[in-house]
Short mmCIF file of C-alpha atoms in Angstrom, two decimals:
data_model
loop_
_atom_site.label_atom_id
_atom_site.label_comp_id
_atom_site.label_asym_id
_atom_site.label_seq_id
_atom_site.Cartn_x
_atom_site.Cartn_y
_atom_site.Cartn_z
CA UNK A 6 -15.42 4.61 147.98
CA UNK A 7 -11.92 5.79 149.13
CA UNK A 8 -11.72 8.05 146.06
CA UNK A 9 -15.18 9.47 146.80
CA UNK A 10 -14.14 10.28 150.38
CA UNK A 11 -10.90 11.88 149.20
CA UNK A 12 -12.80 14.00 146.69
CA UNK A 13 -15.35 15.25 149.22
CA UNK A 14 -12.62 15.93 151.82
CA UNK A 15 -10.72 18.08 149.31
CA UNK A 16 -13.88 19.99 148.40
CA UNK A 17 -14.84 20.69 151.99
CA UNK A 18 -11.35 21.88 152.94
CA UNK A 19 -10.82 24.05 149.88
CA UNK A 20 -11.49 27.79 150.40
CA UNK A 21 -12.72 27.94 146.80
CA UNK A 22 -15.66 25.75 147.69
CA UNK A 23 -16.30 27.19 151.15
CA UNK A 24 -19.68 28.77 150.23
CA UNK A 25 -20.91 25.41 149.01
CA UNK A 26 -19.57 23.36 151.91
CA UNK A 27 -22.81 22.75 153.77
CA UNK A 28 -24.83 22.22 150.61
CA UNK A 29 -22.42 19.49 149.50
CA UNK A 30 -22.74 17.73 152.83
CA UNK A 31 -26.53 17.70 152.63
CA UNK A 32 -26.50 16.71 148.95
CA UNK A 33 -24.36 13.65 149.62
CA UNK A 34 -26.47 12.71 152.65
CA UNK A 35 -29.60 12.96 150.58
CA UNK A 36 -28.11 10.90 147.75
CA UNK A 37 -27.65 8.05 150.20
CA UNK A 38 -31.19 8.40 151.48
CA UNK A 39 -32.65 8.46 147.97
CA UNK A 40 -30.77 5.32 147.07
CA UNK A 41 -32.47 3.62 150.01
CA UNK A 42 -36.01 4.70 149.22
CA UNK A 43 -38.04 6.58 146.63
CA UNK A 44 -40.16 7.86 149.49
CA UNK A 45 -37.46 10.45 150.22
CA UNK A 46 -36.26 12.65 147.38
CA UNK A 47 -35.11 16.19 146.66
CA UNK A 48 -36.19 18.48 143.80
CA UNK A 49 -34.12 21.51 144.83
CA UNK A 50 -31.94 21.05 141.72
CA UNK A 51 -34.91 22.06 139.54
CA UNK A 52 -34.34 25.72 140.40
CA UNK A 53 -30.77 27.06 140.55
CA UNK A 54 -31.75 30.12 142.59
CA UNK A 55 -33.49 27.95 145.18
CA UNK A 56 -30.45 25.65 145.29
CA UNK A 57 -28.29 28.65 146.22
CA UNK A 58 -30.86 29.85 148.75
CA UNK A 59 -30.95 26.46 150.44
CA UNK A 60 -27.16 26.51 150.71
CA UNK A 61 -27.30 29.86 152.54
CA UNK A 62 -30.14 28.65 154.76
CA UNK A 63 -28.20 25.52 155.68
CA UNK A 64 -25.16 27.61 156.60
CA UNK A 65 -27.20 29.89 158.86
CA UNK A 66 -28.85 26.91 160.58
CA UNK A 67 -25.57 25.16 161.29
CA UNK A 68 -24.02 28.42 162.55
CA UNK A 69 -27.15 29.18 164.66
CA UNK A 70 -27.18 32.64 163.04
CA UNK A 71 -30.43 34.34 164.07
CA UNK A 72 -29.56 37.60 162.29
CA UNK A 73 -29.13 35.81 158.97
CA UNK A 74 -32.24 33.70 159.56
CA UNK A 75 -34.40 36.79 160.12
CA UNK A 76 -33.44 38.14 156.70
CA UNK A 77 -34.90 35.10 154.94
CA UNK A 78 -38.17 34.92 156.86
CA UNK A 79 -41.26 36.36 155.22
CA UNK A 80 -43.01 39.31 156.87
CA UNK A 81 -45.52 36.78 158.22
CA UNK A 82 -44.69 33.10 158.74
CA UNK A 83 -47.60 30.70 159.18
CA UNK A 84 -47.32 28.71 162.42
CA UNK A 85 -50.34 26.84 163.75
CA UNK A 86 -48.68 25.73 166.98
CA UNK A 87 -48.38 29.11 168.71
CA UNK A 88 -51.18 31.02 167.05
CA UNK A 89 -49.46 34.29 166.23
CA UNK A 90 -51.76 37.14 165.28
CA UNK A 91 -53.23 36.89 161.78
CA UNK A 92 -51.77 36.40 159.21
CA UNK A 93 -48.83 34.75 161.01
CA UNK A 94 -45.70 35.23 163.10
CA UNK A 95 -43.38 38.13 162.45
CA UNK A 96 -39.68 37.20 161.99
CA UNK A 97 -38.98 38.36 165.57
CA UNK A 98 -41.84 36.29 166.99
CA UNK A 99 -40.78 33.15 165.13
CA UNK A 100 -37.12 33.49 166.15
CA UNK A 101 -38.10 34.10 169.78
CA UNK A 102 -40.31 31.00 169.79
CA UNK A 103 -38.09 28.48 167.98
CA UNK A 104 -34.55 29.87 167.62
CA UNK A 105 -33.85 32.01 170.71
CA UNK A 106 -30.93 29.86 171.92
CA UNK A 107 -28.38 27.63 170.15
CA UNK A 108 -30.05 24.61 171.75
CA UNK A 109 -33.60 25.66 170.77
CA UNK A 110 -35.49 22.90 168.95
CA UNK A 111 -36.21 24.92 165.81
CA UNK A 112 -32.64 24.71 164.55
CA UNK A 113 -32.53 20.92 164.43
CA UNK A 114 -36.12 20.62 163.21
CA UNK A 115 -35.38 22.79 160.19
CA UNK A 116 -32.09 20.98 159.50
CA UNK A 117 -33.94 17.65 159.56
CA UNK A 118 -36.53 18.94 157.11
CA UNK A 119 -33.82 19.96 154.64
CA UNK A 120 -32.06 16.65 155.17
CA UNK A 121 -35.15 14.73 154.07
CA UNK A 122 -35.64 16.67 150.86
CA UNK A 123 -37.76 19.45 149.38
CA UNK A 124 -40.59 18.96 146.90
CA UNK A 125 -41.31 21.59 144.27
CA UNK A 126 -44.93 22.76 144.31
CA UNK A 127 -46.11 22.79 140.71
CA UNK A 128 -49.07 25.05 141.50
CA UNK A 129 -47.80 27.35 144.25
CA UNK A 130 -50.54 28.52 146.55
CA UNK A 131 -50.39 31.40 148.97
CA UNK A 132 -51.89 32.31 152.31
CA UNK A 133 -54.91 34.59 152.17
CA UNK A 134 -53.92 38.23 152.07
CA UNK A 135 -50.26 37.52 151.24
CA UNK A 136 -48.27 38.37 148.11
CA UNK A 137 -48.50 35.94 145.19
CA UNK A 138 -45.90 33.17 145.14
CA UNK A 139 -43.86 32.93 141.95
CA UNK A 140 -42.58 29.47 142.91
CA UNK A 141 -42.42 27.34 146.05
CA UNK A 142 -40.78 24.30 147.64
CA UNK A 143 -42.04 22.27 150.57
CA UNK A 144 -40.49 19.66 152.83
CA UNK A 145 -39.84 17.15 154.18
CA UNK A 146 -40.48 15.28 150.95
CA UNK A 147 -41.91 12.16 152.57
CA UNK A 148 -45.02 14.04 153.72
CA UNK A 149 -46.18 13.97 150.09
CA UNK A 150 -45.51 10.23 149.64
CA UNK A 151 -47.17 8.69 152.72
CA UNK A 152 -50.56 8.90 154.39
CA UNK A 153 -49.57 10.23 157.80
CA UNK A 154 -52.75 8.92 159.45
CA UNK A 155 -52.28 5.29 158.38
CA UNK A 156 -48.56 4.99 157.56
CA UNK A 157 -45.23 5.67 159.25
CA UNK A 158 -41.82 5.87 157.61
CA UNK A 159 -38.65 4.67 159.31
CA UNK A 160 -36.13 7.54 159.20
CA UNK A 161 -32.83 5.76 159.72
CA UNK A 162 -30.74 2.76 158.78
CA UNK A 163 -31.01 -0.64 160.47
CA UNK A 164 -33.57 0.62 162.99
CA UNK A 165 -34.63 -2.04 165.50
CA UNK A 166 -38.23 -3.21 165.51
CA UNK A 167 -39.16 -5.11 168.67
CA UNK A 168 -41.88 -7.57 169.61
CA UNK A 169 -42.94 -5.39 172.55
CA UNK A 170 -42.33 -1.75 173.50
CA UNK A 171 -39.17 -1.39 175.59
CA UNK A 172 -35.40 -1.55 175.18
CA UNK A 173 -35.20 -5.06 176.66
CA UNK A 174 -37.75 -6.52 174.26
CA UNK A 175 -36.68 -8.90 171.50
CA UNK A 176 -35.60 -7.40 168.17
CA UNK A 177 -37.64 -9.19 165.52
CA UNK A 178 -36.33 -7.32 162.47
CA UNK A 179 -34.59 -4.18 161.28
CA UNK A 180 -35.66 -1.63 158.71
CA UNK A 181 -34.09 1.24 156.75
CA UNK A 182 -36.30 4.02 155.34
CA UNK A 183 -39.19 1.57 155.02
CA UNK A 184 -42.91 2.34 155.20
CA UNK A 185 -45.21 0.52 157.66
CA UNK A 186 -48.90 0.64 158.50
CA UNK A 187 -50.03 2.23 161.76
CA UNK A 188 -53.10 3.64 163.50
CA UNK A 189 -51.47 7.05 163.60
CA UNK A 190 -54.64 9.14 163.44
CA UNK A 191 -55.65 10.69 166.75
CA UNK A 192 -59.18 9.55 165.96
CA UNK A 193 -58.38 5.83 165.48
CA UNK A 194 -55.29 5.13 167.59
CA UNK A 195 -55.68 2.73 170.51
CA UNK A 196 -53.98 2.41 173.89
CA UNK A 197 -51.17 0.36 172.31
CA UNK A 198 -50.46 2.71 169.39
CA UNK A 199 -48.28 5.12 171.35
CA UNK A 200 -46.64 4.02 174.64
CA UNK A 201 -44.02 5.58 176.92
CA UNK A 202 -41.58 2.95 178.24
CA UNK A 203 -37.88 3.09 179.23
CA UNK A 204 -37.73 6.83 178.62
CA UNK A 205 -38.80 6.45 174.98
CA UNK A 206 -42.08 6.67 173.15
CA UNK A 207 -42.88 3.55 171.14
CA UNK A 208 -45.04 3.42 168.02
CA UNK A 209 -46.97 0.28 167.14
CA UNK A 210 -46.56 -0.66 163.46
CA UNK A 211 -47.84 -3.54 161.33
CA UNK A 212 -46.80 -5.24 158.10
CA UNK A 213 -47.41 -8.36 156.07
CA UNK A 214 -50.20 -10.63 157.31
CA UNK A 215 -50.94 -9.13 160.69
CA UNK A 216 -47.36 -8.91 161.97
CA UNK A 217 -46.99 -6.36 164.75
CA UNK A 218 -43.89 -4.61 166.08
CA UNK A 219 -42.77 -1.57 168.04
CA UNK A 220 -40.24 1.10 167.11
CA UNK A 221 -38.95 4.22 168.89
CA UNK A 222 -41.18 6.93 167.45
CA UNK A 223 -38.34 9.48 167.31
CA UNK A 224 -36.89 7.36 164.49
CA UNK A 225 -40.07 7.60 162.41
CA UNK A 226 -42.05 10.17 160.47
CA UNK A 227 -44.65 10.12 163.25
CA UNK A 228 -42.44 12.38 165.37
CA UNK A 229 -41.26 14.54 162.45
CA UNK A 230 -44.35 16.07 160.93
CA UNK A 231 -43.44 19.74 160.86
CA UNK A 232 -43.68 21.19 157.37
CA UNK A 233 -41.46 23.93 155.93
CA UNK A 234 -42.59 25.99 152.94
CA UNK A 235 -40.27 28.36 151.10
CA UNK A 236 -41.69 30.63 148.40
CA UNK A 237 -40.30 33.13 145.92
CA UNK A 238 -41.98 36.49 146.46
CA UNK A 239 -41.03 39.44 144.22
CA UNK A 240 -37.90 37.59 143.15
CA UNK A 241 -36.74 36.70 146.68
CA UNK A 242 -36.92 33.31 148.41
CA UNK A 243 -38.53 33.54 151.83
CA UNK A 244 -39.66 31.07 154.49
CA UNK A 245 -43.45 31.46 154.59
CA UNK A 246 -44.53 28.51 156.74
CA UNK A 247 -43.09 26.47 159.61
CA UNK A 248 -46.20 24.47 160.25
CA UNK A 249 -47.08 21.58 162.56
CA UNK A 250 -50.49 19.99 161.87
CA UNK A 251 -52.90 19.84 164.79
CA UNK A 252 -52.75 16.61 166.78
CA UNK A 253 -49.04 16.03 166.14
#
């Protein structure tokens, strides 16, 4: 491990590797996550041009560079949350909504999506009326490995699960990138599924033979459902969707 740290430190400080700095950071983070769970993975390596694009995107997100971000947004970006005029938000509309200030939520949301991996779409689709997609990637990867209405994924290491919702409740176990059952559908959830206590929202989860626990929802997939789709259109990678399903 000391040699691994020394190697990565040298890479990140070297001007030769400056363009790849942020991509290396995310790659190593993702390697650790993948080792923990096959529910989180990254297929970006399957396309060298997309790998380079993701490196540039990561750099612009960390730098909070709205000018650079606008250049990699499609002419229309699908966004169900704010209902931009058909067929989607213009780059200016999307930036104004999610990325207007350095502290705007869109920056961290997109970083988190990249952190949890991108899945290659083997049969790229396209929005009606838009240009054909030559290839596409979609993330976060775990959205394709869990049923979001009946399952929740812990997105962290050694996350506390308590016997009741609340910070003073007893910790009955810990979990790292583990999948649990839940009544996460807005049609089936009960009064105990989602509770606000001690300034946090708690998600009720179950496992084994009827065991029940509560976890801070911000540390689960339940609070991170936004989907990012990046497609190659006429040889250029563009963000075509920054989509949050209804009910989330």
